[in-house]
Amino acid sequence: MCNMRSRRVIDIFCIIIGFFVIALSTDNVEAT
């Protein structure tokens, strides 16, 4: 999905976006 090329910026950006989505998804469960 986010593995276009062996780029580091894309990888980091993808990880950040994924983490953000997961955090928002579990925001209701882990709302600190």
Short mmCIF file of N, CA and C in Angstrom, two decimals:
data_model
loop_
_atom_site.label_atom_id
_atom_site.label_comp_id
_atom_site.label_asym_id
_atom_site.label_seq_id
_atom_site.Cartn_x
_atom_site.Cartn_y
_atom_site.Cartn_z
N MET A 1 0.85 -1.19 0.00
CA MET A 1 0.00 0.00 0.00
C MET A 1 0.89 1.24 0.00
N CYS A 2 1.82 1.28 0.94
CA CYS A 2 2.70 2.45 1.04
C CYS A 2 4.13 2.06 0.70
N ASN A 3 4.29 1.08 -0.15
CA ASN A 3 5.65 0.64 -0.48
C ASN A 3 5.96 0.95 -1.94
N MET A 4 5.86 2.21 -2.32
CA MET A 4 6.12 2.59 -3.72
C MET A 4 7.57 2.27 -4.08
N ARG A 5 8.49 2.94 -3.41
CA ARG A 5 9.91 2.68 -3.64
C ARG A 5 10.62 2.59 -2.30
N SER A 6 11.87 2.24 -2.32
CA SER A 6 12.62 2.12 -1.06
C SER A 6 12.94 3.51 -0.50
N ARG A 7 11.94 4.35 -0.42
CA ARG A 7 12.16 5.70 0.09
C ARG A 7 11.97 5.71 1.60
N ARG A 8 12.70 6.55 2.26
CA ARG A 8 12.56 6.62 3.72
C ARG A 8 11.47 7.60 4.09
N VAL A 9 11.38 8.68 3.35
CA VAL A 9 10.35 9.69 3.66
C VAL A 9 8.97 9.09 3.49
N ILE A 10 8.77 8.38 2.39
CA ILE A 10 7.46 7.77 2.14
C ILE A 10 7.15 6.76 3.24
N ASP A 11 8.15 5.97 3.58
CA ASP A 11 7.94 4.95 4.63
C ASP A 11 7.55 5.62 5.94
N ILE A 12 8.30 6.64 6.32
CA ILE A 12 8.01 7.33 7.58
C ILE A 12 6.63 7.97 7.53
N PHE A 13 6.34 8.63 6.41
CA PHE A 13 5.05 9.28 6.26
C PHE A 13 3.93 8.26 6.36
N CYS A 14 4.14 7.12 5.72
CA CYS A 14 3.12 6.05 5.74
C CYS A 14 2.92 5.55 7.16
N ILE A 15 4.03 5.36 7.87
CA ILE A 15 3.94 4.87 9.25
C ILE A 15 3.20 5.90 10.12
N ILE A 16 3.54 7.16 9.91
CA ILE A 16 2.89 8.21 10.71
C ILE A 16 1.39 8.24 10.44
N ILE A 17 1.04 8.18 9.15
CA ILE A 17 -0.39 8.21 8.78
C ILE A 17 -1.09 6.99 9.38
N GLY A 18 -0.46 5.83 9.22
CA GLY A 18 -1.06 4.61 9.76
C GLY A 18 -1.26 4.71 11.26
N PHE A 19 -0.22 5.19 11.94
CA PHE A 19 -0.31 5.31 13.39
C PHE A 19 -1.41 6.31 13.77
N PHE A 20 -1.49 7.39 13.00
CA PHE A 20 -2.50 8.41 13.28
C PHE A 20 -3.89 7.82 13.13
N VAL A 21 -4.08 7.06 12.05
CA VAL A 21 -5.39 6.44 11.80
C VAL A 21 -5.74 5.48 12.94
N ILE A 22 -4.74 4.69 13.35
CA ILE A 22 -4.98 3.73 14.43
C ILE A 22 -5.29 4.48 15.73
N ALA A 23 -4.54 5.54 15.98
CA ALA A 23 -4.76 6.31 17.20
C ALA A 23 -6.17 6.91 17.20
N LEU A 24 -6.58 7.43 16.05
CA LEU A 24 -7.91 8.02 15.96
C LEU A 24 -8.97 6.93 16.10
N SER A 25 -8.67 5.77 15.55
CA SER A 25 -9.63 4.66 15.61
C SER A 25 -9.79 4.19 17.06
N THR A 26 -8.67 4.16 17.78
CA THR A 26 -8.73 3.70 19.17
C THR A 26 -8.80 4.89 20.13
N ASP A 27 -9.14 6.05 19.58
CA ASP A 27 -9.22 7.24 20.42
C ASP A 27 -10.35 7.09 21.43
N ASN A 28 -11.41 6.41 21.00
CA ASN A 28 -12.56 6.22 21.90
C ASN A 28 -12.21 5.25 23.01
N VAL A 29 -11.34 4.30 22.70
CA VAL A 29 -11.01 3.27 23.70
C VAL A 29 -9.91 3.78 24.62
N GLU A 30 -8.90 4.41 24.02
CA GLU A 30 -7.77 4.88 24.83
C GLU A 30 -7.75 6.40 24.89
N ALA A 31 -8.83 6.98 25.32
CA ALA A 31 -8.90 8.44 25.41
C ALA A 31 -8.31 8.89 26.73
N THR A 32 -7.06 9.31 26.69
CA THR A 32 -6.40 9.72 27.91
C THR A 32 -6.63 11.21 28.15
#
